[in-house]
Short mmCIF file of C-alpha atoms in Angstrom, two decimals:
data_model
loop_
_atom_site.label_atom_id
_atom_site.label_comp_id
_atom_site.label_asym_id
_atom_site.label_seq_id
_atom_site.Cartn_x
_atom_site.Cartn_y
_atom_site.Cartn_z
CA MET F 625 -55.93 137.50 17.17
CA ASN F 626 -52.53 138.44 15.77
CA ILE F 627 -50.80 135.09 15.39
CA PHE F 628 -47.44 136.78 14.88
CA ASN F 629 -47.45 138.30 18.41
CA SER F 630 -49.72 136.05 20.46
CA SER F 631 -46.93 133.79 21.75
CA LYS F 632 -45.32 136.71 23.65
CA ALA F 633 -48.37 137.24 25.87
CA TYR F 634 -48.84 133.51 26.33
CA GLU F 635 -45.20 133.12 27.37
CA THR F 636 -45.58 135.61 30.25
CA SER F 637 -48.49 133.72 31.81
CA HIS F 638 -47.19 130.14 31.54
CA ASP F 639 -44.04 128.57 32.92
CA PHE F 640 -42.65 126.97 29.74
CA PRO F 641 -39.05 126.98 28.49
CA PRO F 642 -38.26 129.94 26.17
CA SER F 643 -37.00 127.52 23.52
CA LEU F 644 -40.47 125.97 23.32
CA PHE F 645 -42.08 129.35 22.73
CA ALA F 646 -39.48 130.14 20.08
CA LEU F 647 -40.41 126.91 18.33
CA LEU F 648 -44.14 127.60 18.66
CA ARG F 649 -43.74 131.10 17.31
CA ALA F 650 -41.65 129.92 14.37
CA THR F 651 -44.28 127.29 13.63
CA ALA F 652 -47.09 129.87 13.82
CA ASP F 653 -45.20 132.21 11.51
CA LYS F 654 -44.61 129.39 9.04
CA LEU F 655 -48.27 128.37 9.08
CA ALA F 656 -49.35 131.97 8.55
CA TYR F 657 -46.99 132.29 5.60
CA LEU F 658 -48.27 129.08 4.04
CA LEU F 659 -51.96 129.82 4.60
CA LEU F 660 -52.25 133.57 4.07
CA PHE F 661 -49.89 134.30 1.17
CA MET F 662 -50.50 133.56 -2.52
CA LYS F 663 -47.59 131.88 -4.30
CA LEU F 664 -47.05 131.13 -7.97
CA LEU F 665 -44.67 128.62 -9.54
CA MET F 666 -43.64 129.42 -13.12
CA ILE F 667 -41.98 127.00 -15.54
CA SER F 668 -40.34 129.15 -18.20
CA GLY F 669 -37.67 129.08 -20.87
CA ASP F 670 -36.98 132.81 -20.51
CA ARG F 671 -33.51 133.46 -19.07
CA SER F 672 -33.15 137.04 -20.28
CA ILE F 673 -33.25 138.58 -16.78
CA LEU F 674 -30.49 136.27 -15.57
CA ARG F 675 -28.46 137.39 -18.58
CA GLY F 676 -28.77 140.98 -17.43
CA LYS F 677 -31.43 142.08 -19.92
CA ARG F 678 -34.41 144.22 -18.98
CA CYS F 679 -36.78 142.89 -21.61
CA ALA F 680 -40.52 142.16 -21.84
CA PHE F 681 -40.39 139.44 -19.17
CA TRP F 682 -38.84 141.87 -16.65
CA TYR F 683 -41.63 144.41 -17.15
CA THR F 684 -44.28 141.67 -16.98
CA LEU F 685 -42.93 140.48 -13.62
CA GLN F 686 -43.01 144.00 -12.20
CA GLU F 687 -46.77 144.07 -12.63
CA LEU F 688 -47.47 140.39 -11.99
CA ARG F 689 -45.79 140.50 -8.58
CA GLN F 690 -48.48 142.96 -7.46
CA HIS F 691 -50.85 139.96 -7.46
CA TRP F 692 -48.63 137.36 -5.74
CA ASP F 693 -46.64 137.33 -2.52
CA ARG F 694 -43.99 135.10 -4.03
CA ILE F 695 -43.14 133.91 -7.54
CA ASP F 696 -40.66 131.09 -8.12
CA ILE F 697 -39.39 130.62 -11.68
CA ILE F 698 -37.76 127.37 -12.81
CA CYS F 699 -35.80 127.90 -16.02
CA PRO F 700 -33.04 126.24 -18.08
CA HIS F 701 -29.32 126.48 -17.49
CA VAL F 702 -27.55 129.84 -17.68
CA ARG F 703 -23.80 129.74 -18.21
CA ARG F 704 -21.96 131.62 -15.48
CA VAL F 705 -20.33 133.91 -18.03
CA GLU F 706 -23.81 134.96 -19.21
CA THR F 707 -25.20 135.75 -15.78
CA GLY F 708 -25.95 139.45 -15.56
CA VAL F 709 -26.96 139.62 -11.90
CA GLU F 710 -24.97 138.99 -8.74
CA GLU F 711 -27.43 136.42 -7.39
CA ARG F 712 -29.78 134.15 -9.26
CA ASN F 713 -32.44 134.37 -6.57
CA PHE F 714 -33.36 138.02 -6.32
CA VAL F 715 -36.19 140.51 -6.09
CA PRO F 716 -36.50 142.74 -9.17
CA VAL F 717 -36.09 146.39 -8.23
CA ARG F 718 -39.13 148.62 -7.64
CA ASP F 719 -41.12 149.11 -4.50
CA GLY F 720 -44.12 146.96 -3.66
CA GLY F 721 -45.14 143.50 -4.78
CA GLY F 722 -44.02 140.00 -3.98
CA GLU F 723 -40.61 138.41 -4.15
CA VAL F 724 -39.36 136.82 -7.37
CA HIS F 725 -36.85 133.97 -7.22
CA PHE F 726 -35.17 132.26 -10.18
CA HIS F 727 -34.05 128.62 -10.11
CA PRO F 728 -31.95 127.90 -13.22
CA SER F 729 -30.93 124.32 -13.91
CA PRO F 730 -27.26 123.42 -13.42
CA HIS F 731 -27.58 120.96 -16.31
CA GLY F 732 -28.22 121.06 -20.06
CA LEU F 733 -31.66 121.02 -21.68
CA TRP F 734 -31.63 117.24 -21.86
CA TYR F 735 -32.12 117.19 -18.07
CA GLN F 736 -34.77 119.92 -17.91
CA PRO F 737 -37.86 117.72 -17.30
CA LEU F 738 -36.06 116.05 -14.39
CA TRP F 739 -34.87 119.42 -13.05
CA ILE F 740 -38.45 120.73 -13.13
CA VAL F 741 -39.62 117.75 -11.07
CA ARG F 742 -36.67 117.75 -8.68
CA GLU F 743 -36.49 121.50 -8.02
CA GLY F 744 -40.25 121.95 -8.26
CA LYS F 745 -40.93 119.26 -5.67
CA LYS F 746 -38.41 120.82 -3.27
CA LEU F 747 -39.90 124.30 -3.74
CA TRP F 748 -43.46 123.03 -3.34
CA LYS F 749 -42.59 121.36 -0.03
CA GLU F 750 -41.11 124.64 1.19
CA GLN F 751 -43.69 127.08 -0.20
CA HIS F 752 -46.89 125.14 -1.01
CA HIS F 753 -47.60 127.15 -4.15
CA ASP F 754 -51.21 127.72 -5.11
CA VAL F 755 -50.83 127.11 -8.84
CA MET F 756 -48.21 126.50 -11.51
CA THR F 757 -48.05 128.08 -14.97
CA VAL F 758 -46.09 126.40 -17.76
CA HIS F 759 -44.82 128.04 -20.95
CA GLU F 760 -45.06 125.23 -23.51
CA TYR F 761 -43.20 125.04 -26.83
CA PRO F 762 -41.01 122.53 -28.72
CA PRO F 763 -39.28 120.33 -27.62
CA PHE F 764 -41.94 120.33 -24.85
CA TYR F 765 -39.65 119.57 -21.90
CA ASN F 766 -41.58 122.13 -19.83
CA GLY F 767 -44.90 120.37 -20.32
CA VAL F 768 -43.45 116.92 -19.67
CA GLY F 769 -41.74 118.03 -16.47
CA ALA F 770 -44.74 120.03 -15.24
CA ARG F 771 -47.16 117.16 -15.80
CA TRP F 772 -44.89 114.86 -13.81
CA LEU F 773 -44.48 117.44 -11.05
CA SER F 774 -48.24 117.94 -10.86
CA ARG F 775 -48.78 114.21 -10.47
CA VAL F 776 -46.37 113.88 -7.53
CA THR F 777 -47.48 117.06 -5.72
CA GLY F 778 -51.12 117.54 -6.73
CA LEU F 779 -50.31 121.12 -7.76
CA PRO F 780 -52.77 122.33 -10.45
CA TYR F 781 -51.27 124.02 -13.48
CA VAL F 782 -52.05 126.14 -16.51
CA LEU F 783 -50.46 125.29 -19.84
CA GLU F 784 -49.52 128.45 -21.77
CA VAL F 785 -49.27 128.34 -25.57
CA HIS F 786 -48.16 131.70 -26.93
CA HIS F 787 -47.29 130.62 -30.45
CA ILE F 788 -47.48 127.59 -32.74
CA VAL F 789 -43.96 127.30 -34.11
CA GLY F 790 -43.93 127.27 -37.91
CA TYR F 791 -47.62 128.15 -38.26
CA PRO F 792 -48.93 129.27 -40.71
CA HIS F 793 -45.54 129.24 -42.50
CA ALA F 794 -42.28 127.60 -41.44
CA SER F 795 -39.06 129.51 -42.13
CA SER F 796 -36.77 126.49 -41.70
CA VAL F 797 -36.68 122.71 -41.42
CA GLY F 798 -36.42 123.15 -37.65
CA GLU F 799 -39.67 125.15 -37.56
CA TRP F 800 -41.37 122.57 -39.79
CA ILE F 801 -40.36 119.83 -37.32
CA GLY F 802 -41.51 122.04 -34.43
CA CYS F 803 -44.91 122.48 -36.06
CA LEU F 804 -45.21 118.71 -36.58
CA LEU F 805 -44.30 118.01 -32.95
CA SER F 806 -46.83 120.62 -31.84
CA ARG F 807 -49.52 118.85 -33.85
CA LEU F 808 -48.65 115.54 -32.21
CA LEU F 809 -48.05 116.61 -28.59
CA LEU F 810 -49.95 119.83 -27.84
CA PRO F 811 -53.43 118.23 -28.06
CA LEU F 812 -52.39 115.59 -25.50
CA HIS F 813 -50.79 118.12 -23.15
CA ALA F 814 -53.80 120.42 -23.47
CA ARG F 815 -56.23 117.63 -22.58
CA LEU F 816 -54.22 116.70 -19.47
CA ALA F 817 -53.84 120.26 -18.14
CA PRO F 818 -56.56 121.71 -15.85
CA GLY F 819 -56.43 124.96 -17.83
CA VAL F 820 -54.88 126.26 -21.05
CA ARG F 821 -53.96 129.86 -21.76
CA VAL F 822 -53.54 131.06 -25.33
CA VAL F 823 -52.74 134.63 -26.34
CA ASN F 824 -54.85 135.03 -29.47
CA GLU F 825 -57.89 133.55 -31.19
CA ALA F 826 -55.80 131.95 -33.94
CA VAL F 827 -53.96 129.69 -31.47
CA ARG F 828 -57.24 128.82 -29.75
CA GLU F 829 -58.84 127.76 -33.03
CA ILE F 830 -55.81 125.62 -33.89
CA LEU F 831 -55.89 123.82 -30.54
CA LEU F 832 -59.63 123.23 -30.79
CA SER F 833 -59.23 121.82 -34.31
CA TRP F 834 -56.60 119.47 -32.90
CA GLY F 835 -58.97 118.17 -30.24
CA ALA F 836 -58.50 120.42 -27.19
CA ARG F 837 -61.61 120.87 -25.02
CA PRO F 838 -63.18 124.34 -25.50
CA GLU F 839 -64.04 124.81 -21.81
CA LYS F 840 -60.36 124.51 -20.87
CA VAL F 841 -58.91 126.96 -23.39
CA ARG F 842 -58.99 130.65 -22.47
CA VAL F 843 -57.72 133.59 -24.54
CA VAL F 844 -55.70 135.87 -22.23
CA PRO F 845 -53.48 138.19 -24.32
CA SER F 846 -49.86 138.66 -23.25
CA PHE F 847 -49.21 141.85 -25.20
CA TYR F 848 -48.98 144.19 -22.24
CA LEU F 849 -48.79 147.81 -23.39
CA ASP F 850 -47.48 150.49 -21.02
CA ARG F 851 -49.78 153.42 -21.71
CA ALA F 852 -47.66 155.95 -19.81
CA LEU F 853 -44.53 154.99 -21.72
CA LEU F 854 -46.10 154.79 -25.18
CA THR F 855 -48.01 158.08 -24.96
CA LYS F 856 -45.22 160.41 -23.84
CA ASN F 857 -45.50 163.75 -25.60
CA VAL F 858 -41.76 164.07 -26.25
CA ARG F 859 -40.99 162.67 -29.70
CA PRO F 860 -37.47 162.52 -31.16
CA PRO F 861 -36.69 164.04 -34.56
CA ILE F 862 -37.29 161.83 -37.61
CA SER F 863 -34.06 160.26 -38.85
CA TYR F 864 -35.37 157.18 -40.68
CA ASP F 865 -38.23 156.21 -42.95
CA ILE F 866 -38.79 152.69 -41.56
CA SER F 867 -38.17 151.08 -38.18
CA PHE F 868 -38.05 147.35 -37.51
CA CYS F 869 -37.83 145.83 -34.01
CA GLY F 870 -37.48 142.19 -33.04
CA ARG F 871 -35.19 139.24 -32.54
CA LEU F 872 -33.17 138.76 -35.71
CA VAL F 873 -34.16 135.24 -36.73
CA ARG F 874 -35.13 133.89 -40.14
CA ASN F 875 -38.84 133.85 -39.26
CA LYS F 876 -38.86 137.68 -39.06
CA GLN F 877 -37.95 137.98 -42.77
CA LEU F 878 -35.69 140.99 -42.26
CA ALA F 879 -33.73 140.02 -45.39
CA ALA F 880 -36.87 140.41 -47.51
CA LEU F 881 -37.47 143.86 -46.00
CA ILE F 882 -33.89 144.96 -46.71
CA THR F 883 -34.17 143.74 -50.30
CA ALA F 884 -37.48 145.57 -50.78
CA VAL F 885 -36.06 148.81 -49.37
CA SER F 886 -32.97 148.55 -51.59
CA ASP F 887 -35.16 149.34 -54.62
CA ILE F 888 -36.58 152.54 -53.07
CA PRO F 889 -34.12 155.42 -53.51
CA GLU F 890 -32.99 157.32 -50.39
CA VAL F 891 -35.21 155.38 -47.97
CA ARG F 892 -33.47 154.70 -44.64
CA LEU F 893 -34.14 151.65 -42.43
CA LEU F 894 -33.48 151.32 -38.68
CA VAL F 895 -33.11 147.78 -37.29
CA ILE F 896 -33.53 147.33 -33.51
CA GLY F 897 -32.67 143.95 -32.06
CA ASP F 898 -30.11 141.18 -32.22
CA GLY F 899 -29.95 137.52 -33.10
CA PRO F 900 -28.38 134.84 -35.30
CA GLU F 901 -29.47 136.52 -38.56
CA ARG F 902 -27.76 139.83 -37.84
CA LYS F 903 -24.45 139.14 -39.61
CA ARG F 904 -26.18 137.75 -42.68
CA CYS F 905 -28.50 140.77 -42.90
CA GLU F 906 -25.63 143.21 -42.39
CA GLN F 907 -23.74 141.52 -45.21
CA LEU F 908 -26.84 141.60 -47.43
CA ALA F 909 -27.22 145.34 -46.87
CA LYS F 910 -23.59 145.89 -47.90
CA THR F 911 -23.95 143.65 -50.95
CA LEU F 912 -27.00 145.65 -52.08
CA GLY F 913 -25.10 148.91 -51.63
CA MET F 914 -27.20 149.94 -48.63
CA GLY F 915 -24.47 150.19 -46.01
CA GLU F 916 -25.25 153.87 -45.43
CA ARG F 917 -29.04 153.44 -45.52
CA VAL F 918 -29.51 150.60 -43.02
CA THR F 919 -28.55 151.07 -39.35
CA PHE F 920 -28.30 148.09 -36.99
CA LEU F 921 -28.68 149.29 -33.39
CA GLY F 922 -28.54 145.88 -31.74
CA TRP F 923 -30.21 145.12 -28.41
CA LEU F 924 -31.30 148.17 -26.44
CA PRO F 925 -31.22 147.94 -22.63
CA THR F 926 -34.61 149.43 -21.66
CA ALA F 927 -38.14 149.82 -22.99
CA GLU F 928 -37.64 153.59 -22.94
CA ASP F 929 -34.66 153.21 -25.28
CA VAL F 930 -36.65 151.01 -27.66
CA VAL F 931 -39.61 153.40 -27.81
CA GLY F 932 -37.32 156.36 -28.43
CA ALA F 933 -35.60 154.52 -31.30
CA VAL F 934 -38.81 153.28 -32.96
CA LEU F 935 -40.22 156.81 -32.99
CA THR F 936 -37.29 158.12 -35.05
CA ALA F 937 -38.94 156.59 -38.15
CA ARG F 938 -42.03 157.49 -40.16
CA ILE F 939 -43.48 153.97 -40.36
CA PHE F 940 -43.03 150.59 -38.66
CA VAL F 941 -42.83 147.31 -40.60
CA MET F 942 -43.40 143.77 -39.26
CA ASN F 943 -42.84 141.09 -41.89
CA SER F 944 -42.93 137.80 -39.94
CA LEU F 945 -44.00 134.42 -41.28
CA SER F 946 -45.51 133.44 -37.92
CA GLU F 947 -46.02 135.14 -34.54
CA GLY F 948 -47.89 135.01 -31.28
CA GLY F 949 -48.27 138.81 -31.26
CA PRO F 950 -46.00 140.39 -32.12
CA ARG F 951 -45.61 142.77 -29.20
CA SER F 952 -43.32 145.13 -31.14
CA ALA F 953 -45.97 145.90 -33.77
CA LEU F 954 -48.63 146.46 -31.10
CA GLU F 955 -46.32 148.80 -29.21
CA ALA F 956 -45.65 150.74 -32.41
CA MET F 957 -49.41 151.08 -32.90
CA GLY F 958 -49.75 152.25 -29.30
CA MET F 959 -47.17 154.95 -30.05
CA GLY F 960 -49.34 156.19 -32.91
CA MET F 961 -47.07 154.77 -35.62
CA PRO F 962 -48.52 153.70 -38.99
CA VAL F 963 -47.80 149.97 -39.26
CA ILE F 964 -47.36 147.63 -42.23
CA ALA F 965 -47.68 144.00 -41.08
CA THR F 966 -48.23 140.46 -42.27
CA PRO F 967 -51.58 138.95 -41.15
CA VAL F 968 -50.14 136.57 -38.54
CA GLY F 969 -50.52 136.15 -34.78
CA VAL F 970 -52.91 138.67 -33.25
CA MET F 971 -52.64 141.09 -36.19
CA PRO F 972 -55.86 139.92 -37.94
CA GLU F 973 -57.72 140.63 -34.68
CA VAL F 974 -56.43 144.18 -34.25
CA ILE F 975 -55.74 145.59 -37.72
CA GLU F 976 -58.52 146.65 -40.05
CA ASP F 977 -56.68 146.92 -43.34
CA GLY F 978 -56.46 150.53 -44.47
CA VAL F 979 -58.08 151.87 -41.28
CA ASN F 980 -55.53 151.44 -38.46
CA GLY F 981 -52.79 149.61 -40.34
CA ILE F 982 -51.87 148.03 -43.66
CA PHE F 983 -51.48 144.33 -44.39
CA THR F 984 -48.76 142.93 -46.63
CA ASP F 985 -48.32 139.42 -47.96
CA GLY F 986 -44.64 139.71 -47.08
CA SER F 987 -43.30 139.48 -50.61
CA LYS F 988 -40.61 141.93 -51.68
CA GLY F 989 -42.80 143.47 -54.37
CA ASP F 990 -45.81 143.98 -52.10
CA LEU F 991 -43.63 145.42 -49.34
CA ARG F 992 -41.99 147.82 -51.78
CA ARG F 993 -45.30 149.10 -53.15
CA LYS F 994 -46.91 149.65 -49.76
CA ILE F 995 -43.84 151.27 -48.21
CA MET F 996 -43.52 153.69 -51.13
CA ARG F 997 -47.22 154.58 -51.00
CA LEU F 998 -47.21 155.24 -47.25
CA ILE F 999 -43.97 157.21 -47.17
CA ALA F 1000 -45.33 159.50 -49.88
CA ASP F 1001 -48.66 160.17 -48.12
CA ASP F 1002 -48.32 162.29 -44.96
CA ALA F 1003 -52.08 162.45 -44.39
CA ALA F 1004 -52.48 158.67 -44.58
CA ARG F 1005 -49.69 158.15 -42.06
CA GLU F 1006 -51.29 160.58 -39.63
CA ARG F 1007 -54.74 159.01 -40.03
CA LEU F 1008 -53.49 155.42 -39.63
CA GLY F 1009 -51.39 156.35 -36.60
CA ALA F 1010 -54.29 158.07 -34.83
CA GLU F 1011 -56.53 155.02 -35.31
CA ALA F 1012 -53.75 152.60 -34.36
CA ARG F 1013 -53.27 154.25 -30.96
CA LYS F 1014 -56.79 153.18 -29.91
CA ILE F 1015 -55.52 149.64 -29.23
CA LEU F 1016 -54.10 150.94 -25.94
CA ASP F 1017 -57.55 150.51 -24.42
CA ARG F 1018 -57.58 146.83 -25.38
CA PHE F 1019 -54.05 145.86 -24.35
CA ASP F 1020 -53.45 147.99 -21.27
CA ARG F 1021 -50.76 146.29 -19.20
CA VAL F 1022 -52.35 146.73 -15.77
CA PHE F 1023 -55.73 145.41 -16.94
CA LEU F 1024 -54.36 142.39 -18.84
CA ILE F 1025 -51.98 141.24 -16.11
CA ARG F 1026 -54.78 141.49 -13.56
CA GLN F 1027 -56.89 139.34 -15.90
CA TYR F 1028 -53.99 136.88 -16.23
CA ALA F 1029 -53.53 136.65 -12.45
CA GLU F 1030 -57.26 136.11 -11.93
CA PHE F 1031 -57.26 133.29 -14.48
CA LEU F 1032 -54.36 131.57 -12.74
CA LYS F 1033 -56.07 131.92 -9.36
CA SER F 1034 -59.26 130.42 -10.79
CA VAL F 1035 -57.29 127.21 -11.43
CA ALA F 1036 -55.45 127.30 -8.08
CA ALA F 1037 -55.84 124.62 -5.45
CA PRO F 1038 -58.58 125.38 -2.87
CA ARG F 1039 -57.35 126.97 0.35
CA PRO F 1040 -57.76 124.88 3.57
#
């Protein structure tokens, strides 16, 4: 029986007031929505979409919404001057898939755990979500709020740990404190959560060594590679020797890369991305007399723009002290770029040194030597790039996001 239309036939055969049938039909529609549709509640710190940026989170949601009828995202405060969309609750463009609604806090971060409980409880009463997923990182307000929300609603949740801040090397006192807090709080939060998602084996091993239960922790990579985008046959002309892509923060060690390149005559570096370290790195390049050899592009609006820019260089370098991925290096490999990378995040799992990439210890001297060797060897670059591209089979976006959705649904509350 079609519960959306059944009240019409029933109304014609029974002498009841029309208002009663309107109420019954509205109730039936509401019950159908609650019982038949899958709904996900996300607790996230990512506000990039609300700031008008089409970044990795935007592309992830486009695919994830194919597996859910509605996704609600609770996130921190976004200043009105930063808001890049007309409405904060909106459906990302593209046909098909469920609705996506953002719920930014009107308060500062100090209030975030309470906002998660307050807004989450209201949303749960309206939507009866099946499961909640929580992106956890210092200062851990997401995990605190989500645990509290789960206790008052009974909503099961998955704790997501994408990266241990400051591990294996901290780039600042703040990261050192973040690593210490992670050591103290993550084991407790992981034990309390019904399920824990990590994005690489390194994070899983760390959590297990800190006391997390193995049966709860699942490796589900978040490095979603768009095969169609990364394998386009049209390649731009080479204008640079090295490309770098990422948020410009101290952890990325861009300053060390600039210093290493300064000692290699005529080598040109392209920097894609923005962040608090940009001005310092721009000044360093000028001080080293590299103003004409280093180009800072800033933030690029689309994935297509980023891919096009990365491909204007001969090699890609990732020099981070710590990472969850990084996605940028994996995307460069998917493009067929030869990559020089530090052995952090997922890199030890995907790079076989000298076969599909080259490891560096991140020091200026080691970077310089390996960059010079690779730039001078056309055959090596071609061989490394061809092998690197094979990771597309492992990190295909459609496959991994389906795996992610299935994991979340495995933790979801049973349907009545």
